[in-house]
GROMACS .gro file of C-alpha atoms in nm:
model
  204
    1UNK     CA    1  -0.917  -1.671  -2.000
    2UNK     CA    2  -0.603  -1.612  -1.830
    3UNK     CA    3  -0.349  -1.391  -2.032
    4UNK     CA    4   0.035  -1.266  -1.949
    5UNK     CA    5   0.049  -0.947  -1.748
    6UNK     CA    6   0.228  -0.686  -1.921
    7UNK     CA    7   0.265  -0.256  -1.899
    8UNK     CA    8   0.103  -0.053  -2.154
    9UNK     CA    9   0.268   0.221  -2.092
   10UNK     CA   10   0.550   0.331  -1.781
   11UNK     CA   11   0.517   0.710  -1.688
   12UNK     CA   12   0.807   0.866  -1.433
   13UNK     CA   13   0.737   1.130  -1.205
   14UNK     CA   14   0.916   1.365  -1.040
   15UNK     CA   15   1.014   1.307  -0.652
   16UNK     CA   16   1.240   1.324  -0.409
   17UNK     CA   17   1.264   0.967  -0.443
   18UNK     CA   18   1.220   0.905  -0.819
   19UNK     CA   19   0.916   0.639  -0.907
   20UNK     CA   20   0.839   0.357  -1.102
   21UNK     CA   21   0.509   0.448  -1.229
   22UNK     CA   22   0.287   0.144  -1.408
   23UNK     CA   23  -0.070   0.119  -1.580
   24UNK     CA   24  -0.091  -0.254  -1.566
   25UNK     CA   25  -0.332  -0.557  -1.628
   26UNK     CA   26  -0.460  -0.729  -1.324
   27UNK     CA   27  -0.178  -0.857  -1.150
   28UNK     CA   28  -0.378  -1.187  -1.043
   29UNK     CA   29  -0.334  -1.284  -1.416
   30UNK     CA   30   0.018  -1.253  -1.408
   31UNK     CA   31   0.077  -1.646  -1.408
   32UNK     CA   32   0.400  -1.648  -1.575
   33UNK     CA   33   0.544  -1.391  -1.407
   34UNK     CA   34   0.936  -1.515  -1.513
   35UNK     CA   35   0.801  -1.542  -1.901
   36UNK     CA   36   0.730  -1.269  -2.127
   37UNK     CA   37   0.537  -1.035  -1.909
   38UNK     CA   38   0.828  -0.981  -1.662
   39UNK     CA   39   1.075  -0.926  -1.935
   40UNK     CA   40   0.869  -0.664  -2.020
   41UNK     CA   41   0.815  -0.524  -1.734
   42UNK     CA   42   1.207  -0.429  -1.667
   43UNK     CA   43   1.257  -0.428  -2.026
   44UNK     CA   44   0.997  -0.146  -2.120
   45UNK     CA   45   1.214   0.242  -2.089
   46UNK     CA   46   1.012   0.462  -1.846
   47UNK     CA   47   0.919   0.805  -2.001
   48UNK     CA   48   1.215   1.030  -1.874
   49UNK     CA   49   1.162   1.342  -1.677
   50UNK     CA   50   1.384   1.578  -1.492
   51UNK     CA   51   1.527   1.349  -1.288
   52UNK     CA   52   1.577   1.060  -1.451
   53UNK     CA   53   1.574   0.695  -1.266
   54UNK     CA   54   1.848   0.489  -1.221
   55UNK     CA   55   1.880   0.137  -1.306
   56UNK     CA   56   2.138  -0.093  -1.183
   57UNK     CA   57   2.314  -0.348  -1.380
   58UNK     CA   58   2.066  -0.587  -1.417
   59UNK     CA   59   1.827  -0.336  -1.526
   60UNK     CA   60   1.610  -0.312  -1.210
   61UNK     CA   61   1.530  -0.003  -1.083
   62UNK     CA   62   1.708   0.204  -0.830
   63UNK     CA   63   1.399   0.312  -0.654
   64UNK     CA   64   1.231   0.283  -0.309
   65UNK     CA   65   0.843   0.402  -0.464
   66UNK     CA   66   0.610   0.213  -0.672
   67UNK     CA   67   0.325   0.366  -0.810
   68UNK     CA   68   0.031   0.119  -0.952
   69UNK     CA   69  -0.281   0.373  -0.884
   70UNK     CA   70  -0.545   0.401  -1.161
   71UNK     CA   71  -0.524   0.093  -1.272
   72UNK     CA   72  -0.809  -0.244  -1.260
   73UNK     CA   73  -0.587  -0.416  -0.977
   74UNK     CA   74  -0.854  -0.625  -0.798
   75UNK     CA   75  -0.619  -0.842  -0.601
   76UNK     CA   76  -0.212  -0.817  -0.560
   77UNK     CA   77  -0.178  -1.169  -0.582
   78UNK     CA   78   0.213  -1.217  -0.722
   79UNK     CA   79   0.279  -0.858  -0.603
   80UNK     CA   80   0.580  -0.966  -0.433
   81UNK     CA   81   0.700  -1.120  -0.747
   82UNK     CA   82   0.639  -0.815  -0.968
   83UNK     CA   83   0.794  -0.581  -0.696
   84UNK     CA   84   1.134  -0.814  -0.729
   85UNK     CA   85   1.100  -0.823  -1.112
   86UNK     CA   86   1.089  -0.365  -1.113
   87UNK     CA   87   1.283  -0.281  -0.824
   88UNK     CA   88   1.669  -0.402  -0.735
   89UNK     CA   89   1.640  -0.385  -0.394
   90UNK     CA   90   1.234  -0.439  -0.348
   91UNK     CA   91   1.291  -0.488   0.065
   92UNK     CA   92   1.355  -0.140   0.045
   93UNK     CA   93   1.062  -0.049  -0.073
   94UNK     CA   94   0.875   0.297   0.071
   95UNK     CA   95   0.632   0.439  -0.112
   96UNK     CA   96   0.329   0.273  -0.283
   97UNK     CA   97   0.063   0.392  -0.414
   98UNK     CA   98  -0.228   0.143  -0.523
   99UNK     CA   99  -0.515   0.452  -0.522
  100UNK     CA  100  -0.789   0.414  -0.780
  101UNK     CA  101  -0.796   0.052  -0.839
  102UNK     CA  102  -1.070  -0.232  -0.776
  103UNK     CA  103  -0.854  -0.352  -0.401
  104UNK     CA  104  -1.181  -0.470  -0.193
  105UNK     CA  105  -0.910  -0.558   0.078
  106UNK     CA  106  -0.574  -0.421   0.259
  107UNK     CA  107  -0.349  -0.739   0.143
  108UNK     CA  108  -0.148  -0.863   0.409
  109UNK     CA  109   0.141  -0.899   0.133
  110UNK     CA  110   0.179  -0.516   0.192
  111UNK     CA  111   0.273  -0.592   0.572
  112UNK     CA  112   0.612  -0.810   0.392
  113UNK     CA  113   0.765  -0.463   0.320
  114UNK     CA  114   0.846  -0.308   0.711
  115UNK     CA  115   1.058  -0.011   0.571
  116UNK     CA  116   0.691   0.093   0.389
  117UNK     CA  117   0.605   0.501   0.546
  118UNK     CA  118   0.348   0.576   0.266
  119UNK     CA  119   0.062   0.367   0.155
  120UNK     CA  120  -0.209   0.542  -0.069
  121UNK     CA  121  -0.519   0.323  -0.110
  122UNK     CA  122  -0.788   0.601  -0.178
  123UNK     CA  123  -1.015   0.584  -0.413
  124UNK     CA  124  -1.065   0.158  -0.423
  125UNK     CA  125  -1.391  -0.036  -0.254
  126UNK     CA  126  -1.270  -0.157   0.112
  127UNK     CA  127  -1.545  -0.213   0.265
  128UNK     CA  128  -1.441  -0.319   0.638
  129UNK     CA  129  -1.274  -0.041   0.879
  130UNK     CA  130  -1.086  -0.383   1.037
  131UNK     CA  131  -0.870  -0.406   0.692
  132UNK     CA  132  -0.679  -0.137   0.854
  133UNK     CA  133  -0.583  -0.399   1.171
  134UNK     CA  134  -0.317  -0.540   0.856
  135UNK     CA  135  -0.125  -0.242   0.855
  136UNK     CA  136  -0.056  -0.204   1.251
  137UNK     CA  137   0.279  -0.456   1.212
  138UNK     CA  138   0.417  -0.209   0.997
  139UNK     CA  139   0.707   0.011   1.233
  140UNK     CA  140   0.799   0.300   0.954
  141UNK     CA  141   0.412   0.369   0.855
  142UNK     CA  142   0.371   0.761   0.865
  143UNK     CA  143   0.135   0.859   0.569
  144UNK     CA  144  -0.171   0.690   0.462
  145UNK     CA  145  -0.508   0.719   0.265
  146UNK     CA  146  -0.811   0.610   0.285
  147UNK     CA  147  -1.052   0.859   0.169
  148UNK     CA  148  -1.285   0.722  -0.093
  149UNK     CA  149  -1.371   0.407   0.015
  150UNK     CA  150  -1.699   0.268   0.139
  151UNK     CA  151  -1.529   0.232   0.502
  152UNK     CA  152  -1.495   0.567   0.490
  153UNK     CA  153  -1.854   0.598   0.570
  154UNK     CA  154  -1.832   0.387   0.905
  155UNK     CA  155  -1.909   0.610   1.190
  156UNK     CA  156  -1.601   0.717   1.361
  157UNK     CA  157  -1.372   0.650   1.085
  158UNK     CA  158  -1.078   0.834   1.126
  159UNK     CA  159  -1.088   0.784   1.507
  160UNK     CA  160  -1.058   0.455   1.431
  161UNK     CA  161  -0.762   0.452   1.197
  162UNK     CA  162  -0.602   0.717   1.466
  163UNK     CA  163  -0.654   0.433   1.745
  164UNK     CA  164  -0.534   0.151   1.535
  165UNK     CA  165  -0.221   0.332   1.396
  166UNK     CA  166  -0.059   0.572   1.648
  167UNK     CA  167   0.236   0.639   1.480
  168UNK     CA  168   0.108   0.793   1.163
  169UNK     CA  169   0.144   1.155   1.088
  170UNK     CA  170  -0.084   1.198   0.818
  171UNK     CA  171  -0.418   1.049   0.693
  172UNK     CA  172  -0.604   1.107   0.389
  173UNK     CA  173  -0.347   1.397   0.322
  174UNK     CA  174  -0.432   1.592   0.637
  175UNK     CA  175  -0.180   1.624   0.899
  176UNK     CA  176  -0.286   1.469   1.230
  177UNK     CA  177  -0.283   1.722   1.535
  178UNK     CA  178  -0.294   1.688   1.914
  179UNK     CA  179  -0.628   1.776   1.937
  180UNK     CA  180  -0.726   1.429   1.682
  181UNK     CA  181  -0.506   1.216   1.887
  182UNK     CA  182  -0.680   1.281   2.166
  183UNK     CA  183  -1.052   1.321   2.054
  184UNK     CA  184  -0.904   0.922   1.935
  185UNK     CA  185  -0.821   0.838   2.229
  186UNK     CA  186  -1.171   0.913   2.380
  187UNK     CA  187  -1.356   0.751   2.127
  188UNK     CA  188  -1.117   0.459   2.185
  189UNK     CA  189  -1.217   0.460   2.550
  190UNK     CA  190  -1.581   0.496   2.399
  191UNK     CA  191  -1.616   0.228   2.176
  192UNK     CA  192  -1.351   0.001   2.233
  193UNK     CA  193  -1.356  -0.264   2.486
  194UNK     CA  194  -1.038  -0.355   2.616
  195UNK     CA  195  -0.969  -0.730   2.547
  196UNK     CA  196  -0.974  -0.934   2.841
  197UNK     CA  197  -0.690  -1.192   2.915
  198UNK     CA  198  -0.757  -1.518   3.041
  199UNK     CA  199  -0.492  -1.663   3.269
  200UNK     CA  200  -0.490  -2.042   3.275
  201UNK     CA  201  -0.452  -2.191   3.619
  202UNK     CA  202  -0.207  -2.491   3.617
  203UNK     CA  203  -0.423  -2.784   3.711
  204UNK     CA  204  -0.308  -2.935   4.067
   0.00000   0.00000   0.00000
């Protein structure tokens, strides 16, 4: 039975960049998202803390970081249109965190939001290391987590990540050094084999 998604309760925490912080039904079962649920949603008064967030006109949220983790999210189908209904300017987002959910995938609707430089996804069931392929488009990516997920089992895991993401700083809350970039890179050399390009030849 499909129901309305709606917030049971909206916590805010204290950041440098103030977030919106949800516990939420599934968001695939959000099917009216313009209807009841979504007036909720930017309706509902976050619980204030010391620095309190900032709404503009409309009611939206002056925020660059979303926080959905520890919630039953098993899909982010209609994320985008949540993220629009919360946040006024929701191409600025930067910050999500989607940790301790039921995510058995990286959702390529993440890879919609370039100016995203944290992603936490620790603690969901992602299964293949080549979900992390998704995130590669992404130019501002810096911090990211993995860490208590089945792929985190996959031999060579964080080399792989490392290989796959060169620009990020930190990974599963440990900063990356010198000394992992290059014990990546020869793991890369390793394991990886470089693609091979096939040149056509015009026909004569």
């Amino acid at each position: 039975m499909r129901v309305h998604m709606h917030m049971h309760t909206t916590f805010v925490h204290v950041l440098t960049i103030v977030p919106v912080l949800l516990y939420l039904v599934n968001i695939s079962e959000a099917t009216e998202i313009q209807a009841s649920a979504s007036l909720d949603l930017v309706s509902e008064d976050p619980r204030p803390g010391l620095r309190p967030l900032r709404h503009s006109k409309s009611g939206k949220s002056l925020t660059q970081s979303l926080w959905l983790n520890n919630n039953v999210l098993n899909d982010l189908e209609h994320f985008n249109e949540v993220v629009s209904q919360l946040l006024a300017y929701p191409q600025n987002l930067a910050w999500i965190d989607l940790s301790f959910n039921d995510l058995t995938s990286i959702d390529p609707v993440l890879t919609t939001f370039c100016n995203l430089s944290v992603i936490y996804l620790h603690g969901n069931s992602i299964h293949r290391l080549s979900e992390v392929n998704k995130l590669a488009v992404l130019p501002r990516l810096r911090s990211l987590t993995l860490h208590g997920n089945p792929m985190e089992e996959e031999k060579g895991y964080r080399q792989y990540v490392l290989c796959t993401l060169p620009r990020i700083t930190t990974l599963d809350f440990s900063g990356i050094t010198k000394a992992d970039r290059t014990t990546a890179e020869v793991w890369k050399r390793m394991n990886i084999k470089p693609k091979k390009v096939k040149i056509k030849q015009n026909a004569l």
